[in-house]
Coordinates of C-alpha atoms in Angstrom, one line a residue:
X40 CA 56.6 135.3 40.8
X41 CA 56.0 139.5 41.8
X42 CA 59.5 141.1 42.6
X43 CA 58.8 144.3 44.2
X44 CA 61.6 146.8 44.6
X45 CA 60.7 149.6 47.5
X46 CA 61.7 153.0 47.9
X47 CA 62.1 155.5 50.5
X48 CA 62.8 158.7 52.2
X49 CA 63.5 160.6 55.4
X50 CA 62.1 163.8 54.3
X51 CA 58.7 164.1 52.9
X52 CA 57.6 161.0 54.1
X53 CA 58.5 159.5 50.9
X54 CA 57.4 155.2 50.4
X55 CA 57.0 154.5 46.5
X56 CA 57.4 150.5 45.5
X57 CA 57.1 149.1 42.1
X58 CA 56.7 145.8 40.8
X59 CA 58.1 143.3 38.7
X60 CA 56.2 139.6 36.7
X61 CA 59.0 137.2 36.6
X62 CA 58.5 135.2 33.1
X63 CA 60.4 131.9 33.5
X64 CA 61.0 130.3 30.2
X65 CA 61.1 126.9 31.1
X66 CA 60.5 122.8 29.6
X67 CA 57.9 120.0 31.1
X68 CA 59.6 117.6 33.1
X69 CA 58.2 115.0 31.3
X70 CA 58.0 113.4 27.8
X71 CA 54.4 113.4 26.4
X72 CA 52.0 111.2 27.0
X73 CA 50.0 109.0 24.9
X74 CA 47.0 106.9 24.8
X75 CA 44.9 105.3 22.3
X76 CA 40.8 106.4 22.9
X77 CA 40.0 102.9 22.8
X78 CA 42.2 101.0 24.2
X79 CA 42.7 97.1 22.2
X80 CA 43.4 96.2 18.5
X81 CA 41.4 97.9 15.6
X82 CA 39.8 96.5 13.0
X83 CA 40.7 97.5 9.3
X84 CA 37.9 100.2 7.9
X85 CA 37.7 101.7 11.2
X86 CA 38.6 104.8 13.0
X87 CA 41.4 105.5 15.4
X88 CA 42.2 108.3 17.8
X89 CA 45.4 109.1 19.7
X90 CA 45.8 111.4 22.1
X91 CA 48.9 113.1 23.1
X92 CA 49.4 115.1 26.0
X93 CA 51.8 116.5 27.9
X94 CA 51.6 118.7 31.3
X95 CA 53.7 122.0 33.0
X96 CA 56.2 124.2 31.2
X97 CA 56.3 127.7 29.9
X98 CA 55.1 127.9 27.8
X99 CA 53.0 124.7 26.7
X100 CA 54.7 122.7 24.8
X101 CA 53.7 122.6 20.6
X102 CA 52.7 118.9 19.9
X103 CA 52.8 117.4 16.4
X104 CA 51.7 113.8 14.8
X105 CA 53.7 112.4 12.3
X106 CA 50.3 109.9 11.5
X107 CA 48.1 112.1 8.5
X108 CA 44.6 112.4 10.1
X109 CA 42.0 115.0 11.4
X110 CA 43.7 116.9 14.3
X111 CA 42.0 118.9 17.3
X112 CA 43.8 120.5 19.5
X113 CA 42.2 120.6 23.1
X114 CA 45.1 121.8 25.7
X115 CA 44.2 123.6 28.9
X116 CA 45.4 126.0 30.6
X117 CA 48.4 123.5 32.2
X118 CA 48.3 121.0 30.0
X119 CA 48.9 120.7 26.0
X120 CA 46.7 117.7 24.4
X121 CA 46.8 117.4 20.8
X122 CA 44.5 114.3 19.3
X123 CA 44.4 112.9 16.0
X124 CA 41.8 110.9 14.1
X125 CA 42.2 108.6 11.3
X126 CA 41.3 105.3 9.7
X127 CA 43.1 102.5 9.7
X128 CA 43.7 99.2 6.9
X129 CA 45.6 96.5 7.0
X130 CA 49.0 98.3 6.2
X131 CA 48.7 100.6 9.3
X132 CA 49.5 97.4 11.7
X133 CA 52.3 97.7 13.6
X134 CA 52.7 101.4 12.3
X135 CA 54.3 103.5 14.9
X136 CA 52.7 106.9 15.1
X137 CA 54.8 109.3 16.8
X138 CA 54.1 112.3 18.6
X139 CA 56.6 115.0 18.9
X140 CA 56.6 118.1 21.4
X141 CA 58.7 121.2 21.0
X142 CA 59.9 124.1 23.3
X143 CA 61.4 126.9 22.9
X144 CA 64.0 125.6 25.0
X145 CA 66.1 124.2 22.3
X146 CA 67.3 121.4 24.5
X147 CA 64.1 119.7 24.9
X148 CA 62.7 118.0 21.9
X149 CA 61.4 114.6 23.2
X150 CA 58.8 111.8 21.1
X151 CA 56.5 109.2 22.6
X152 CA 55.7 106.7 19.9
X153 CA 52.6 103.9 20.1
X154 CA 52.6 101.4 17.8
X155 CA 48.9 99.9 16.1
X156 CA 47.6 96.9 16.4
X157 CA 45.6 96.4 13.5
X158 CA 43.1 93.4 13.0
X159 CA 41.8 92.4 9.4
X160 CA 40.8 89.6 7.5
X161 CA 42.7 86.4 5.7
X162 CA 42.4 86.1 1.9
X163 CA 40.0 84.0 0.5
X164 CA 41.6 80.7 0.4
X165 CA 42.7 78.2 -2.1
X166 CA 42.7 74.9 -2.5
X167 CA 46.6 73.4 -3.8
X168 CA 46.4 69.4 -4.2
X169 CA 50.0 67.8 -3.9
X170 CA 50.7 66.0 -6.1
X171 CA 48.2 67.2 -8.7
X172 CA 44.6 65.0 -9.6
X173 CA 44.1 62.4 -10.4
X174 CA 44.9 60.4 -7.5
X175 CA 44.8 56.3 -7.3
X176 CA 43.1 54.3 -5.2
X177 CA 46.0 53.7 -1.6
X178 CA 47.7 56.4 -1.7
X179 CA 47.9 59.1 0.3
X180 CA 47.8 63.0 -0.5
X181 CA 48.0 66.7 1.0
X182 CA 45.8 69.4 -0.2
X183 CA 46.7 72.7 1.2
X184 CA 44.8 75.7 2.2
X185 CA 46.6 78.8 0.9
X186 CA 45.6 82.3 1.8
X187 CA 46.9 85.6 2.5
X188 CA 47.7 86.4 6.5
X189 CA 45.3 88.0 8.2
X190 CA 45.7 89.1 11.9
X191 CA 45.2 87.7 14.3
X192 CA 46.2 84.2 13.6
X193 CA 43.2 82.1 11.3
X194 CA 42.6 78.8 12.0
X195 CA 40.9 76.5 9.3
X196 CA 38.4 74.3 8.8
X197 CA 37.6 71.2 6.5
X198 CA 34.7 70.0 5.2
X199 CA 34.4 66.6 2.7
X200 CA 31.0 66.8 1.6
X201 CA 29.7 68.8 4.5
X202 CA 31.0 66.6 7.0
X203 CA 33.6 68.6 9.5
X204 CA 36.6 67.2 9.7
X205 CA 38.8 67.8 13.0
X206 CA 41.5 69.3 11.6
X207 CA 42.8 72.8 12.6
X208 CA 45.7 73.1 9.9
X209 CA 46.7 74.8 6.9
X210 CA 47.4 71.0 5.2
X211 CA 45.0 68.5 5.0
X212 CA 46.7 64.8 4.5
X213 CA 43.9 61.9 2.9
X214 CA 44.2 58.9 2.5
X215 CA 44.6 55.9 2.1
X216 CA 42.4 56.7 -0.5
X217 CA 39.3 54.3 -1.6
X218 CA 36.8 54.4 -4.7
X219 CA 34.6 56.1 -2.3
X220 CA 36.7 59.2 -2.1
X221 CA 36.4 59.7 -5.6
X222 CA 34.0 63.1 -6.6
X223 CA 33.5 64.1 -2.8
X224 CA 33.7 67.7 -2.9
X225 CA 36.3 69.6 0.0
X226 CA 36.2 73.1 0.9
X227 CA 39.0 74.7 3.4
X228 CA 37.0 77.7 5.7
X229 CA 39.4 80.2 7.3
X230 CA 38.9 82.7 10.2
X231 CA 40.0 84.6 12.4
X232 CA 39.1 86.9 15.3
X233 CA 37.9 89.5 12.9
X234 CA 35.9 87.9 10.4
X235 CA 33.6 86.0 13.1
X236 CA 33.2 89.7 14.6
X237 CA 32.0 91.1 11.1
X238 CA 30.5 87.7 9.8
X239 CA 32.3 87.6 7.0
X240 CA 33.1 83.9 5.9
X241 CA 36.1 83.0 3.6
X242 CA 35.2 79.8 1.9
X243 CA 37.2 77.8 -1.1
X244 CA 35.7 77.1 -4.2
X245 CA 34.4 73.5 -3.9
X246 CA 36.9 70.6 -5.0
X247 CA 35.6 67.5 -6.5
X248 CA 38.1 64.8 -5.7
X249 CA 39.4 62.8 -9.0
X250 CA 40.8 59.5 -7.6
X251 CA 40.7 56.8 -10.0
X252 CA 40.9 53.0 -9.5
X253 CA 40.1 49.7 -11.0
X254 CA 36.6 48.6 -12.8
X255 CA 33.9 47.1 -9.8
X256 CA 31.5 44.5 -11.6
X257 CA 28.8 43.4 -11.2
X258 CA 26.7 40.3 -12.8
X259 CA 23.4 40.1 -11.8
X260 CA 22.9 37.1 -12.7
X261 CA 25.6 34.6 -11.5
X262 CA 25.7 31.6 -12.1
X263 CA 22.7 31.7 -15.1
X264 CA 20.3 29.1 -15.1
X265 CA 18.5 28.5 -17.8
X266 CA 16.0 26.3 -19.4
X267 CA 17.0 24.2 -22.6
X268 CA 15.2 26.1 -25.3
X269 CA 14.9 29.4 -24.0
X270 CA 16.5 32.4 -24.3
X271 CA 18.2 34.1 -21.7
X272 CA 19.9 37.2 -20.8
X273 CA 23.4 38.3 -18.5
X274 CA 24.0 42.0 -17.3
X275 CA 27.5 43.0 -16.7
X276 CA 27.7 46.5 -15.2
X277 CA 30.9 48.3 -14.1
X278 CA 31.4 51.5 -12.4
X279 CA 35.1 52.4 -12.1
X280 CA 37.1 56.1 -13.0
X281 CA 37.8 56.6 -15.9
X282 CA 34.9 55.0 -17.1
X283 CA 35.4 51.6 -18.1
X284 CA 33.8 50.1 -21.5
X285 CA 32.5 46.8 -21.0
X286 CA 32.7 43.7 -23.2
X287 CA 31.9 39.7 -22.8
X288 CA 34.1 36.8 -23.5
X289 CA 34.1 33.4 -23.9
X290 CA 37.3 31.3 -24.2
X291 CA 39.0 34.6 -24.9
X292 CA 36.8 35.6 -27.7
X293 CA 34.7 38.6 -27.4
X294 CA 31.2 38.2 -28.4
X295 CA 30.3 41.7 -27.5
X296 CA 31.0 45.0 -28.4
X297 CA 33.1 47.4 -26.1
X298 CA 29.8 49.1 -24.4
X299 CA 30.2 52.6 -21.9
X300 CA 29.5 51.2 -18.8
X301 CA 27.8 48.0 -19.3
X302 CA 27.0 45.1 -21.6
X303 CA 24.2 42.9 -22.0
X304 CA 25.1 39.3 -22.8
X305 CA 22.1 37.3 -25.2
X306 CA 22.0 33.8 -25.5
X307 CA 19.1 32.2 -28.0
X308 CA 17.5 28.9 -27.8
X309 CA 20.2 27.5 -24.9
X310 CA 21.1 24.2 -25.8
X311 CA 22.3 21.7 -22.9
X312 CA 25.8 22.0 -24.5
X313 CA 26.6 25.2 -23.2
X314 CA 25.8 23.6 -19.6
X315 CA 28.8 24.7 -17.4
X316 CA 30.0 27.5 -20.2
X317 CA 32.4 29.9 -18.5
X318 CA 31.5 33.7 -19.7
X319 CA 34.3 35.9 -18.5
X320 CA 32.9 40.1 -18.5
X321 CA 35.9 42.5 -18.7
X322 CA 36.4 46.1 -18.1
X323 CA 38.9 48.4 -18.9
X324 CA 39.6 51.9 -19.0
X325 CA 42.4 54.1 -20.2
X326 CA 43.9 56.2 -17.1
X327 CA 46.1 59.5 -18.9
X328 CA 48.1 59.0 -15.6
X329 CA 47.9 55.4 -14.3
X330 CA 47.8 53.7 -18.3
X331 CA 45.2 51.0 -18.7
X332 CA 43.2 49.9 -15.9
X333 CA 41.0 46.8 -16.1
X334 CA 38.9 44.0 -14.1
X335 CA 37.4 40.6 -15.4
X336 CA 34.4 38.7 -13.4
X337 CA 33.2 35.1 -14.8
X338 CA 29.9 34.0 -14.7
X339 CA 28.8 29.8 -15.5
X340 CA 25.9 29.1 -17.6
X341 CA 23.6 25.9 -16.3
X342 CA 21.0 24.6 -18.5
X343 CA 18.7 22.2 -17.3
X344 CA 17.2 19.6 -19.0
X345 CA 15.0 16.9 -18.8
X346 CA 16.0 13.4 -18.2
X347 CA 17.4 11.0 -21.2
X348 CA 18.2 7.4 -20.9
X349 CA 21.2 7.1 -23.1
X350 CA 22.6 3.6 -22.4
X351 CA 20.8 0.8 -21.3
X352 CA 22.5 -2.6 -21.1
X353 CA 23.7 -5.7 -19.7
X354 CA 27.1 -5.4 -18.7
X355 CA 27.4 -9.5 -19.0
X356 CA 25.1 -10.2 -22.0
X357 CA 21.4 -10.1 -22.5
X358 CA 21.4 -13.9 -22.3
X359 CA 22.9 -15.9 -19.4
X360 CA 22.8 -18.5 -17.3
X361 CA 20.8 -19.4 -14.0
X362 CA 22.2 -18.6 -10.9
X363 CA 25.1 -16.4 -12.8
X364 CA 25.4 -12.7 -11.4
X365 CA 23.7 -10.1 -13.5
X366 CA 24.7 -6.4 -13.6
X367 CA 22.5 -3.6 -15.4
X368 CA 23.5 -0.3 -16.1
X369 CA 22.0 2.7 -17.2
X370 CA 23.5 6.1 -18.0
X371 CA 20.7 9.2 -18.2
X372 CA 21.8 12.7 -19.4
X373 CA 20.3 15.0 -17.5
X374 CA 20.7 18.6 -15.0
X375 CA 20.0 18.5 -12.5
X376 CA 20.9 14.9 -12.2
X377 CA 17.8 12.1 -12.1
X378 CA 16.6 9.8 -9.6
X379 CA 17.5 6.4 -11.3
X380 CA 14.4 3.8 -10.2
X381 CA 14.7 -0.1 -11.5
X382 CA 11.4 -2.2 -11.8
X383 CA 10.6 -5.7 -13.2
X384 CA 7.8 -5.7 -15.2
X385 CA 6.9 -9.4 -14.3
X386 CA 6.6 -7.8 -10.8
X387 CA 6.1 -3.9 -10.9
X388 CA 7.7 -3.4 -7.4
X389 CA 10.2 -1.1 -7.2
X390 CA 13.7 -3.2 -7.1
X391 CA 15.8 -0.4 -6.5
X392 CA 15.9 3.7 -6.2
X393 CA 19.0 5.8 -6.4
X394 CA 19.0 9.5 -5.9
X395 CA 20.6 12.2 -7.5
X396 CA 23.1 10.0 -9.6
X397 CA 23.9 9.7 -14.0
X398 CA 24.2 6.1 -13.9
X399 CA 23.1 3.0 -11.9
X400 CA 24.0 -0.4 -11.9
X401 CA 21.4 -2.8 -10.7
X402 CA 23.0 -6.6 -9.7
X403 CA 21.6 -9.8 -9.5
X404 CA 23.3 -12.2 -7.3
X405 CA 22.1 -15.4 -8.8
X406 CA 19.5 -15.3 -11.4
X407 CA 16.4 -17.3 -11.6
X408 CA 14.6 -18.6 -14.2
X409 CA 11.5 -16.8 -12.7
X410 CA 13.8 -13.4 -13.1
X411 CA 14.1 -13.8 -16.9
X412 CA 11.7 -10.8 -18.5
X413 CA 11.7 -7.2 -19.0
X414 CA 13.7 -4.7 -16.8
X415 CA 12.6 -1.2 -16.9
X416 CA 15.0 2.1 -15.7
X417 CA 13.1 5.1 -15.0
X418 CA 15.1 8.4 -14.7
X419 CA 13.6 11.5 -12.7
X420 CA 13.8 14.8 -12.8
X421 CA 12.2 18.0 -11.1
X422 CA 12.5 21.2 -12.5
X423 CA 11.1 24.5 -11.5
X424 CA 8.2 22.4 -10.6
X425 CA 7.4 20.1 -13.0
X426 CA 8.6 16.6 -13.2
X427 CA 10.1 14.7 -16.1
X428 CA 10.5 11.2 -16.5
X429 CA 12.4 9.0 -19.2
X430 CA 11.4 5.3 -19.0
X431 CA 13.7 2.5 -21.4
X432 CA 13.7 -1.1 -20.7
X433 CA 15.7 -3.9 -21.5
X434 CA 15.2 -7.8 -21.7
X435 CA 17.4 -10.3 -19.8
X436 CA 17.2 -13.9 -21.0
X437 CA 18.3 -16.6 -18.9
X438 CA 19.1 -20.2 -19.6
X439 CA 17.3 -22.5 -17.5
X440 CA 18.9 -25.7 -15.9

């Protein structure tokens, strides 16, 4: 504002006026203002600039940052504006930089403050298993995905064997747990806003699962058949963790040694005795957590063999008397059984065929003299093909009236 102070006079026509710049010393109404270039959350490794500003008073107002960084002072003519420039990590979220304004009115001294919101990344993760491997087949576990915070929030993601699991926690429960589980890798993947803006993915080292359970075996052969006279061969293989050694018994003996993994059973020149042998193939193996682990599978041995007549007789005597009852037996020894077929040789018609049986009886009512002669047994057998037949015979004598 101009004061002007005016003089005069009556004589000499005297008008003289001077004037007078009133400087008023005075403070802003208002605090400073302050606003962040861009407005939103930063990410780490980039730069940030704050502008403060502040309008009126005389004189302007002297601004100040308490944030380190590049400063440029751009105030007009009625306005002060003092920006800063620097870049931001991890540590600077939810930093408050202030700005401060000074006058040289004493009284006012005001601060604005904005606080940072600073994005950055998670820490790689890691992969915690609770309780620690190995694991038994039936339970149930956690693994946990640890890893540093990152902002904003992560969420995670699990893989077993590249298959995504829907799960969107830090803690990952499995289980019940089966043999199948065992050496499937798992992997934890966590992100957040940031790293999907920068592509940066933040993967676990791959986990092979360690869960152990009992020998599986397998016989391939089961039951064996074999031919009487030749050699033959059983294959026991087990697959279990820890690896099982594999052994053959028979009647609790062994009659193998311990083999890794499997064991291969000979038997030479098969006689009919071991017919219906019981071979029992066990596997064990030695847990350091869960002691001694072990399965046992059987297998039965079946030899066939071509028919033999071993008994031939009549039950009531080879001589009798007419019209007494007659009964013939024979017994064969054979697998699979024989077809037991009775002739007379007087009369070469069959008298009588039984299927499938170790011993026959063949009964005469009331024998007559025209009966008495030879009897013949023939015993069949069919195998892989080929038949075999074992004839005997027998004479009956009968004492005619």
């Amino acid at each position: 504002m101009v004061c002007t102070c005016s003089a005069s006079h009556n004589t000499n026509n005297y008008m003289q006026t001077v004037d007078h710049i009133l400087n008023i010393i005075f403070p802003p109404d208002e605090k400073p203002k302050v606003r962040q270039y861009i407005s939103g959350p930063i990410d780490s490794g980039t730069s940030v600039k704050l502008i403060c500003s502040i309008a009126g008073g005389n004189p302007l107002s002297t601004l100040s940052w308490d944030c380190p960084g590049i400063n440029s002072n751009n105030s007009t003519v009625n306005t002060a504006v003092l920006e800063v420039e620097f870049t931001v990590d991890k540590n600077y979220n939810g930093r408050n930089c202030s700005c401060s304004a000074t006058h040289p009115i004493a009284t006012y001294r005001p601060k604005t403050r904005h606080e940072l919101v600073v994005y950055f990344p998670p820490g790689k993760p890691n992969l915690i298993m609770k309780p620690e491997m190995p694991w038994f087949i039936g339970n149930t576990t956690e693994v946990q995905c640890l890893s540093t915070v990152g902002n904003p929030e992560s969420t995670f993601e699990w893989k077993t064997d590249d298959i995504i699991l829907n799960v969107n926690e830090s803690e990952l429960s499995l289980g019940p747990l089966t043999k199948h589980d065992n050496m499937k890798t798992i992997t934890c993947t966590v992100s957040n806003e940031f790293t999907e803006r920068q592509s940066i993915v933040l993967t676990s080292d791959n986990t092979l699962l360690n869960v152990e359970y009992f020998p599986d075996i397998t016989i391939d052969k089961s039951p064996e058949h074999i031919m009487e006279g030749n050699n033959a061969t059983i294959v026991c293989s087990a697959r279990g963790n820890p690896v099982p050694h594999v052994q053959w018994f028979q009647l609790d003996n062994n009659i193998t040694e311990p083999q890794i993994n499997q064991s291969v059973l000979h038997l030479l020149n098969v006689d009919r005795l071991l017919d219906g042998m019981i071979y029992s193939c066990k596997a064990m193996s030695s847990s350091n957590k869960f002691d001694s682990l072990s399965s046992e599978k059987t297998t039965k041995a079946i030899v066939y063999y071509t028919p033999n007549i071993t008994n031939l007789e009549v039950l009531n005597g080879q001589t009798v008397s007419e019209n007494e009852a007659v009964t013939l037996r024979c017994e064969v020894d054979s697998n699979p059984a024989s077809t037991l077929t009775w002739r007379f040789v007087g009369n070469p018609s069959i008298l009588q065929k039984q299927d499938d049986v170790s011993s026959s009886n063949y009964i005469i009512p009331k024998i007559k003299c025209v009966q008495m002669g030879t009897y013949q047994c023939q015993a069949t057998n069919r195998i892989n093909g080929t038949t075999s037949i074992d004839i005997k015979d027998i004479v009956v004598y009968v004492l005619c009236k």
